[in-house]
Structure formats: structure tokens, C-alpha cells
Short mmCIF file of C-alpha atoms in Angstrom, two decimals:
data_model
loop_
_atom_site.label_atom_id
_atom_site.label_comp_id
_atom_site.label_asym_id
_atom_site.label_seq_id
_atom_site.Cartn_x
_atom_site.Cartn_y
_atom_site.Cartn_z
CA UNK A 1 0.00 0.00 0.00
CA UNK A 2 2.12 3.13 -0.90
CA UNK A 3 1.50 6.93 0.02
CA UNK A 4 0.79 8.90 -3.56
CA UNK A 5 -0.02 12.16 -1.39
CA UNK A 6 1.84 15.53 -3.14
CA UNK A 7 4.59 15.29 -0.20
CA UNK A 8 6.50 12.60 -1.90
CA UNK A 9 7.87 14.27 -4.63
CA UNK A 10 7.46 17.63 -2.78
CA UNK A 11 11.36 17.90 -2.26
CA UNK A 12 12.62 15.56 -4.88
CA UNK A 13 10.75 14.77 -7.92
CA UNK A 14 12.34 11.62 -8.12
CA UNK A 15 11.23 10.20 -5.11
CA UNK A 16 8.31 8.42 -5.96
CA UNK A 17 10.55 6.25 -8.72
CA UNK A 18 12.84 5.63 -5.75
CA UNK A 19 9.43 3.91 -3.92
CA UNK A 20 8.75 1.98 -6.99
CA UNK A 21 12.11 0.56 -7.32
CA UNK A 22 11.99 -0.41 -3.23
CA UNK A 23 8.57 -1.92 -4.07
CA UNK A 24 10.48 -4.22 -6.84
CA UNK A 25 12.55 -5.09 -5.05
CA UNK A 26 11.18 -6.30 -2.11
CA UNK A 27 8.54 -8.17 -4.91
CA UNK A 28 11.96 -9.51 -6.13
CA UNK A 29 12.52 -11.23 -2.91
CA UNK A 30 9.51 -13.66 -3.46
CA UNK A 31 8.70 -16.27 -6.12
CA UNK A 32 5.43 -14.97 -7.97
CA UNK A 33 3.45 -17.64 -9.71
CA UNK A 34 0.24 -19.21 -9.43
CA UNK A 35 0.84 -21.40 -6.60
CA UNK A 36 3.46 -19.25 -4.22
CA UNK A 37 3.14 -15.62 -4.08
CA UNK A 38 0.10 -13.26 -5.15
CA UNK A 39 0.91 -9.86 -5.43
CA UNK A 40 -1.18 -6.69 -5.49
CA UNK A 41 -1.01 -2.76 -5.22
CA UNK A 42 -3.29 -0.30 -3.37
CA UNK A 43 -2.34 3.70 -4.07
CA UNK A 44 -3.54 6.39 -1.45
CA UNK A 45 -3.65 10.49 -1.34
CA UNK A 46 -6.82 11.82 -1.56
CA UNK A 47 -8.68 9.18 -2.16
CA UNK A 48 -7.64 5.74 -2.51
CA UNK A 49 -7.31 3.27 -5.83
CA UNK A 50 -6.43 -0.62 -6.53
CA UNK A 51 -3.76 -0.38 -8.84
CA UNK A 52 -3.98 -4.14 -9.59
CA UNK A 53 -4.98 -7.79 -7.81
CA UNK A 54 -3.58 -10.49 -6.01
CA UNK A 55 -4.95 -12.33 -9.54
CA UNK A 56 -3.20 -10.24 -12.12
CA UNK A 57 0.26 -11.35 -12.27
CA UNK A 58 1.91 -15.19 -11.83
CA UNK A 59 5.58 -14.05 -12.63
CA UNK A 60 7.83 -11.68 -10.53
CA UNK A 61 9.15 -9.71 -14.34
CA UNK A 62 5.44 -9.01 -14.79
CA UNK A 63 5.02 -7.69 -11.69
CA UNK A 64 7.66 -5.22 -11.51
CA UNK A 65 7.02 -3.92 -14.92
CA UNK A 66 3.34 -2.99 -13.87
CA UNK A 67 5.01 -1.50 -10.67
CA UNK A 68 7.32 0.98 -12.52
CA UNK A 69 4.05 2.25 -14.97
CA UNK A 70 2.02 3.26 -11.47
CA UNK A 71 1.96 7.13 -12.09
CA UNK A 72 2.23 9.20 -8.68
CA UNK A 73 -1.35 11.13 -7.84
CA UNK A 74 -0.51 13.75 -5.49
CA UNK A 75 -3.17 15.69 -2.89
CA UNK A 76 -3.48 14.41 0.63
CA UNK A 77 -3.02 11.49 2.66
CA UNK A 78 -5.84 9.23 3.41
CA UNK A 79 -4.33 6.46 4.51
CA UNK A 80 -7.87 5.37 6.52
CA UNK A 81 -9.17 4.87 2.71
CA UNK A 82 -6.81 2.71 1.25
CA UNK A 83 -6.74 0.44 4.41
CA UNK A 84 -10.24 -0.18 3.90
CA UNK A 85 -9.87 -0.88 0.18
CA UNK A 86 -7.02 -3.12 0.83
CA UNK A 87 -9.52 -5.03 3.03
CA UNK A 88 -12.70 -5.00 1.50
CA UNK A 89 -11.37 -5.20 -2.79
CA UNK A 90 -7.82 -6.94 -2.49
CA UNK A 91 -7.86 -9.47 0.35
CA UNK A 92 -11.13 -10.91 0.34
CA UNK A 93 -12.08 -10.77 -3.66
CA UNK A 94 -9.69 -12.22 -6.60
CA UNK A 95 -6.41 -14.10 -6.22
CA UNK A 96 -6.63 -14.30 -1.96
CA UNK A 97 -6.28 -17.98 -1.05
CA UNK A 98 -8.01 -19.33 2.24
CA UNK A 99 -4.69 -21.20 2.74
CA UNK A 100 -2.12 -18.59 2.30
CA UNK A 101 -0.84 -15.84 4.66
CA UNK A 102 -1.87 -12.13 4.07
CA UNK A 103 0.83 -9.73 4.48
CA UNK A 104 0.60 -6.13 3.94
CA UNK A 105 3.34 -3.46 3.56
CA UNK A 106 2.27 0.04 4.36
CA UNK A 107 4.81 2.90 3.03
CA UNK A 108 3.96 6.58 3.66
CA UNK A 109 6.49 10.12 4.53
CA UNK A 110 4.08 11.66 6.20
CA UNK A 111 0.60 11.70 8.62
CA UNK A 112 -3.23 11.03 7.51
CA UNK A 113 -4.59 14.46 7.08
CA UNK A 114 -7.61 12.79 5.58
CA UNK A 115 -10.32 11.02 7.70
CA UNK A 116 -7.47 10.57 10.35
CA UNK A 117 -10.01 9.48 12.73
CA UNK A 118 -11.00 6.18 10.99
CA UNK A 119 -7.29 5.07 10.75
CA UNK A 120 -6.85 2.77 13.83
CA UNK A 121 -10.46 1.60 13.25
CA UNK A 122 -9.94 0.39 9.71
CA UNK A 123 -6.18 -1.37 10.77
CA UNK A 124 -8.10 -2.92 13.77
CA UNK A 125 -10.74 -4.39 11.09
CA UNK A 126 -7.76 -5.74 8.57
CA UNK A 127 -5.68 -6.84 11.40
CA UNK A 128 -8.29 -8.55 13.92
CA UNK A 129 -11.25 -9.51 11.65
CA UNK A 130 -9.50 -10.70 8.38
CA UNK A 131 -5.81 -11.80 10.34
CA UNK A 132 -3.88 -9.55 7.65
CA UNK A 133 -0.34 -8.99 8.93
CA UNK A 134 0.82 -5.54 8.67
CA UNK A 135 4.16 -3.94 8.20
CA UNK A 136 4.48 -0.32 8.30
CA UNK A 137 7.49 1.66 6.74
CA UNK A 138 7.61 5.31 7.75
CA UNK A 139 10.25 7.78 5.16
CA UNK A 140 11.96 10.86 7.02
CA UNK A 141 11.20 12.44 10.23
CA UNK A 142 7.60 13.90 9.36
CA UNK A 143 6.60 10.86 9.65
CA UNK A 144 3.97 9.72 13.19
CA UNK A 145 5.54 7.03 15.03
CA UNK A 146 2.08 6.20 17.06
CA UNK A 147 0.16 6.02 14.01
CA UNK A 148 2.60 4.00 12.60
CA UNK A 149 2.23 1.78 15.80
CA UNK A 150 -1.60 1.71 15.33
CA UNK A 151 -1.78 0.23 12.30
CA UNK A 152 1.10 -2.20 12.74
CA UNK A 153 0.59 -5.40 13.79
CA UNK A 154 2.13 -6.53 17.23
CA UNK A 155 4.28 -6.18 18.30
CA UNK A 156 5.52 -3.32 16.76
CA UNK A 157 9.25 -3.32 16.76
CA UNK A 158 9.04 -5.94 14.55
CA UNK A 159 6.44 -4.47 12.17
CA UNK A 160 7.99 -1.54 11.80
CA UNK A 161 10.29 0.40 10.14
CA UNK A 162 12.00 3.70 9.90
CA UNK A 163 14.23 4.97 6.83
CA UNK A 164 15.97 8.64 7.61
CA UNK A 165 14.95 9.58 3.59
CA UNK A 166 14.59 8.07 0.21
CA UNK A 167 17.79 6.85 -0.52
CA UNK A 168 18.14 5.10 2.59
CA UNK A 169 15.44 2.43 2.06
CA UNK A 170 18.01 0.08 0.88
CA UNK A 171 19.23 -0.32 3.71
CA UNK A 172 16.32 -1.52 5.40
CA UNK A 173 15.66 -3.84 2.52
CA UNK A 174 17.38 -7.02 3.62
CA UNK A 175 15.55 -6.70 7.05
CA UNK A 176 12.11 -6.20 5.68
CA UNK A 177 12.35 -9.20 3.25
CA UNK A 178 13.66 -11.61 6.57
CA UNK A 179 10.64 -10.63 8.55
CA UNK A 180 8.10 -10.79 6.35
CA UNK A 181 9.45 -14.78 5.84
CA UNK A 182 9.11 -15.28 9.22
CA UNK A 183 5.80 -14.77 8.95
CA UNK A 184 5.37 -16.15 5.69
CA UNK A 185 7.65 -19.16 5.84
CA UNK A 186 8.55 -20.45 1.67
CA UNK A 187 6.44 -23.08 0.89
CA UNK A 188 7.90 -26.27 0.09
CA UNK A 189 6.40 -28.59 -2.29
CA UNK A 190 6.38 -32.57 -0.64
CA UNK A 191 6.14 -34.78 -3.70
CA UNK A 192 3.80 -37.60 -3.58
CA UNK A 193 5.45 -40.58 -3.04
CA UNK A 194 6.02 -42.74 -6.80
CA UNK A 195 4.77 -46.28 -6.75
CA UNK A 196 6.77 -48.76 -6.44
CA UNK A 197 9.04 -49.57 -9.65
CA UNK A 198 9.00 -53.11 -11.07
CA UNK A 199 12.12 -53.46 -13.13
CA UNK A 200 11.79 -56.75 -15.99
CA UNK A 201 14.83 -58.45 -17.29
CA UNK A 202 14.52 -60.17 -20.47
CA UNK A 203 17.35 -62.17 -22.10
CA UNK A 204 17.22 -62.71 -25.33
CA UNK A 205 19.94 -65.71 -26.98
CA UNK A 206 21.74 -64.33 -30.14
CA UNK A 207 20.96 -66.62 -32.87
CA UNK A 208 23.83 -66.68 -35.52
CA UNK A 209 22.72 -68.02 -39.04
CA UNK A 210 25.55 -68.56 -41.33
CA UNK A 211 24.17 -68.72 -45.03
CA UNK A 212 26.15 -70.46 -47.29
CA UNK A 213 26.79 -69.17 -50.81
CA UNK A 214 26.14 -71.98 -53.49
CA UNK A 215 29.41 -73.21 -54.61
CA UNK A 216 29.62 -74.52 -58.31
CA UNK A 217 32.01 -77.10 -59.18
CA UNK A 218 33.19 -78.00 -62.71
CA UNK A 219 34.47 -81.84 -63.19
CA UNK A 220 36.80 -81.91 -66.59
CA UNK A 221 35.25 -83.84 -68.96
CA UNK A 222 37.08 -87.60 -69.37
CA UNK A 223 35.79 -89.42 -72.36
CA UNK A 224 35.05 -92.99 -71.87
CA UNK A 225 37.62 -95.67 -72.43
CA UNK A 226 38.17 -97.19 -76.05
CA UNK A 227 37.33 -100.39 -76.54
CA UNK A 228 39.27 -102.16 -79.38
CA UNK A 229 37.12 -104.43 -80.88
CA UNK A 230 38.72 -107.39 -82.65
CA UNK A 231 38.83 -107.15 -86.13
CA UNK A 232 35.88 -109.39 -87.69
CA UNK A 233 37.19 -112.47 -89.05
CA UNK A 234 36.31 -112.68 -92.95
CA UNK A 235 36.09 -116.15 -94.29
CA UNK A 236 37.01 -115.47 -98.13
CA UNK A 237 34.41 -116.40 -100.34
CA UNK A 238 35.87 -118.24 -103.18
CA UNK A 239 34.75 -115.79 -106.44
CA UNK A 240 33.89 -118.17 -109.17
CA UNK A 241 35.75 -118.33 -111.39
CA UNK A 242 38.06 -115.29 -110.04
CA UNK A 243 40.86 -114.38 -107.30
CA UNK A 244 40.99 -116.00 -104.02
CA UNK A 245 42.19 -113.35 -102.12
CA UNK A 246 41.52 -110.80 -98.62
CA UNK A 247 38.88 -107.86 -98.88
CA UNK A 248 39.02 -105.12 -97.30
CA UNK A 249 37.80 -104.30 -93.85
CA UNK A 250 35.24 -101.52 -92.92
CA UNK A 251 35.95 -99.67 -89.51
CA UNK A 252 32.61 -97.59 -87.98
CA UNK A 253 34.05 -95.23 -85.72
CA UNK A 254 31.41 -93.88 -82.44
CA UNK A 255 32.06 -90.28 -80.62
CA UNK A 256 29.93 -88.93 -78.09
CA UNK A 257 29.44 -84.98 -78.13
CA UNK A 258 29.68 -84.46 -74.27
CA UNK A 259 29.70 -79.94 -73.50
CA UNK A 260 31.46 -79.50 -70.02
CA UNK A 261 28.46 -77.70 -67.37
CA UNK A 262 28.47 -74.33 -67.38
CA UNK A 263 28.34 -72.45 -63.87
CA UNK A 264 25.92 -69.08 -64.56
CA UNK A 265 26.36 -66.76 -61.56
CA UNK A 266 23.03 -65.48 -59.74
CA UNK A 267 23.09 -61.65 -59.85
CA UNK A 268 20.63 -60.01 -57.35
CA UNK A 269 18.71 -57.09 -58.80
CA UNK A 270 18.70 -54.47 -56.42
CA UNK A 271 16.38 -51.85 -56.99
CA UNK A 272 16.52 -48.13 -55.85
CA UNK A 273 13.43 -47.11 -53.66
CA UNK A 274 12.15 -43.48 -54.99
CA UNK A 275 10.04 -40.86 -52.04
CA UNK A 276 6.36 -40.49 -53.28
CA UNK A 277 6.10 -36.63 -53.86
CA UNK A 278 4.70 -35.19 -50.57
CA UNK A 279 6.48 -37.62 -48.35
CA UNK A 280 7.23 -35.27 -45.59
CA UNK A 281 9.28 -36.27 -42.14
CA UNK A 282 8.32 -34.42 -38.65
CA UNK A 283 10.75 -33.72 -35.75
CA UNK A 284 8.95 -34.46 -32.48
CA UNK A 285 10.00 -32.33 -29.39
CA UNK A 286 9.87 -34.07 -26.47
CA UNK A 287 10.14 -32.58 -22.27
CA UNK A 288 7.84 -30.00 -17.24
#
């Protein structure tokens, strides 16, 4: 909840980017995502405005950049107002969870000049009714220790804190951030315990299968023995009349036309596989 009254930048223009940057970085301290920390931002001077909900943000880089765009308002200081729109339109509307611990962080430089009166009534309501815990950061000496008391929660030396000027909330930084997790402690996600794991062995024999190549073997041909027949015995006929003597003899000679076997080799046709047109492949990435 941060003081936009006109005293801010009343000395220094550039004080109200110096509470913007403290604001960011105390949001830096804290994860911000859906299931951690919710963040929100209620402006006050004359009157009071939600600058956005616990609901709008789930990452600490969007937070801070809608921090550093809140424009500074100026007028009074009615810090009785935004208390009771913190309560009423932050805390009990979007993004507050039953389960998580509200914490609210109350910066102002000055004292409520506006409804002053309700002040301790409306930190009473946050604080008691709705168990909001409340921090309170007072900036220079014009600031009202008491009130700051009143709308801190208990007990108040560790609620609140004091910063001499602007540039000096640095300093107080560290401590702010270490208090505010003592109240808040980080939440730590216990993982459900994984059933139990059944691991299955399977051994599989290698099975080695030799193929042998067809062998072809060629036997030189040997041509049958020669048999020698004996020459036929030719009884002479006696020729009338004529010469008594030996005729001649008629050989018949046999061959066999034997070819020697041919080995033809056995060629294997291998054939190139062409991609249909449109054939298309996909990379898959795979990962929380």
C-alpha cells in the first residue's frame, strides 16, 4: 500500500521512482506464480485506488514492470481509505487464497490528514477480523511514530520500520524481506510418493545363421575308355571263277558330343526405392 499524497515528490521529484524501485525489489525477494506468491497494489492520497490484484500477475518480471508504470497522484493522505480498500477489494475478492498468509506493507512520509479518525479503526478491522499482517514503513522524520504503531501489527518493533529519507530504504531492505518470511515461511512442495518400480529383465539368446553361398564345381570332362574291338574275321568267299584273295575291312568309328556344365552366376537385382512426392518427415519435441 504506498502513500501517492503531493509530499512525496514535494522535495525531490524523483522520489516516488525511488518507492517503486523499493517496491520491486522487495517483490523480487519472493517467487510470484500461481501457486506461491500473489501480489497486489493499493495507491492512497486523496482518495484511494487498486492499482492491480492479487490475480493479475503469476511471474515476478510481470510484476515489476506494472510496478514501474504506477503514475504518482498527489493531494493528501488518506491512509484510513486505502486500508479499507485493501480489506474490502484486495484481500477478500480475486487471487486471496483461504490457505495462504496475508501480508501487507504500508509505506507513507508523512501523517493522515484525511479522515485521520477512521485510521486505527480500519487497521483494527484488517488486522483482527480478516488476520492480515501488517508492516508499516515510515520515510523521514515527518513521519507519526504512534500512528505507525496503530496500524502495525504486534508487536511493533518488529512491524515496523523507519528509513531517515529516500535513498536510505536500501538499507532496510534485507531486514524487511527476513521478517516478512518469518511470517510467511517459503512453501515447500512434498512430492507424492512414486509407486513402487517393477524393473523386468529379459534375455534374449543371439541366434547366428551362417548362409552359405552356393558353390559350383566344374568336373573336366574324361571321355570314356576305347574299346578295341577285334577285327571281324572274314572267311574269303571263293569268287567263281576269279581271285581268291583278302577284302578289305570296314571300320565304324562312335564319338559322343559331351559340352562340359556351365556355372551361370546369380546376380541379385537391387532396386533403388524413390520418395512419393509429398512424403514429408516431422521432428517431435519431447520434455515439465
Amino acid at each position: 500500500m504506498l502513500d501517492s499524497s503531493g509530499s512525496i515528490t514535494w522535495q525531490d521529484p524523483l522520489n516516488w521512482e525511488r518507492i517503486l524501485a523499493f517496491v520491486a525489489e522487495i517483490v523480487s525477494q519472493f517467487p510470484v506464480t500461481r501457486d506461491l506468491t500473489h501480489v497486489g497494489v493499493v495507491t492512497f492520497s486523496t482518495l484511494a485506488s487498486v492499482e492491480f490484484r492479487l490475480d493479475r500477475h503469476e511471474s515476478n518480471a510481470d510484476v515489476n514492470r506494472t510496478i514501474y508504470g504506477i503514475k504518482h497522484r498527489g493531494g493528501e493522505t488518506n491512509i484510513a481509505e486505502g486500508l479499507r480498500l485493501m480489506r474490502t477489494e484486495v484481500f477478500t475478492r480475486r487471487g486471496d487464497r483461504d490457505d495462504a498468509k496475508d501480508i501487507a506493507i504500508v509505506i507513507t512520509d508523512g501523517v493522515a490528514n484525511e479522515d485521520a479518525d477512521r485510521v486505527e479503526a480500519e487497521a483494527r478491522r484488517a488486522k483482527e477480523d480478516q488476520g492480515i499482517e501488517i508492516f508499516t514503513i515510515g520515510i523521514t522524520n515527518r513521519v507519526d511514530e504512534y500512528e505507525l504503531d496503530l496500524i502495525a501489527s504486534e508487536p511493533y518493533s518488529r512491524h515496523k520500520f523507519l528509513s531517515p529519507d529516500f535513498n536510505a530504504l536500501q538499507n532496510i531492505l534485507a531486514e524487511v524481506k527476513r521478517r516478512a518470511c518469518e511470517v510467511s515461511p517459503p512453501i515447500i512442495s512434498t512430492p507424492s510418493p512414486s509407486p513402487p518400480t517393477t524393473t523386468t529383465t529379459t534375455t534374449t539368446q543371439r541366434t547366428t545363421t551362417t548362409t552359405m553361398r552356393p558353390t559350383t564345381t566344374t568336373t573336366p570332362y574324361r571321355p570314356p575308355p576305347t574299346r578295341t574291338r577285334p577285327p571281324p574275321v572274314t572267311t574269303p568267299r571263293p569268287r567263281p571263277g576269279g581271285f581268291q584273295g583278302k577284302r578289305p575291312v570296314s571300320w565304324a568309328l562312335e564319338s559322343r558330343l559331351c559340352s562340359p556344365a556351365v556355372s551361370l552366376p546369380l546376380w541379385a537385382l537391387i532396386g533403388r526405392s524413390r520418395l512419393r512426392p509429398g512424403f514429408s518427415t516431422m521432428t517431435t519435441d519431447c520434455t515439465r
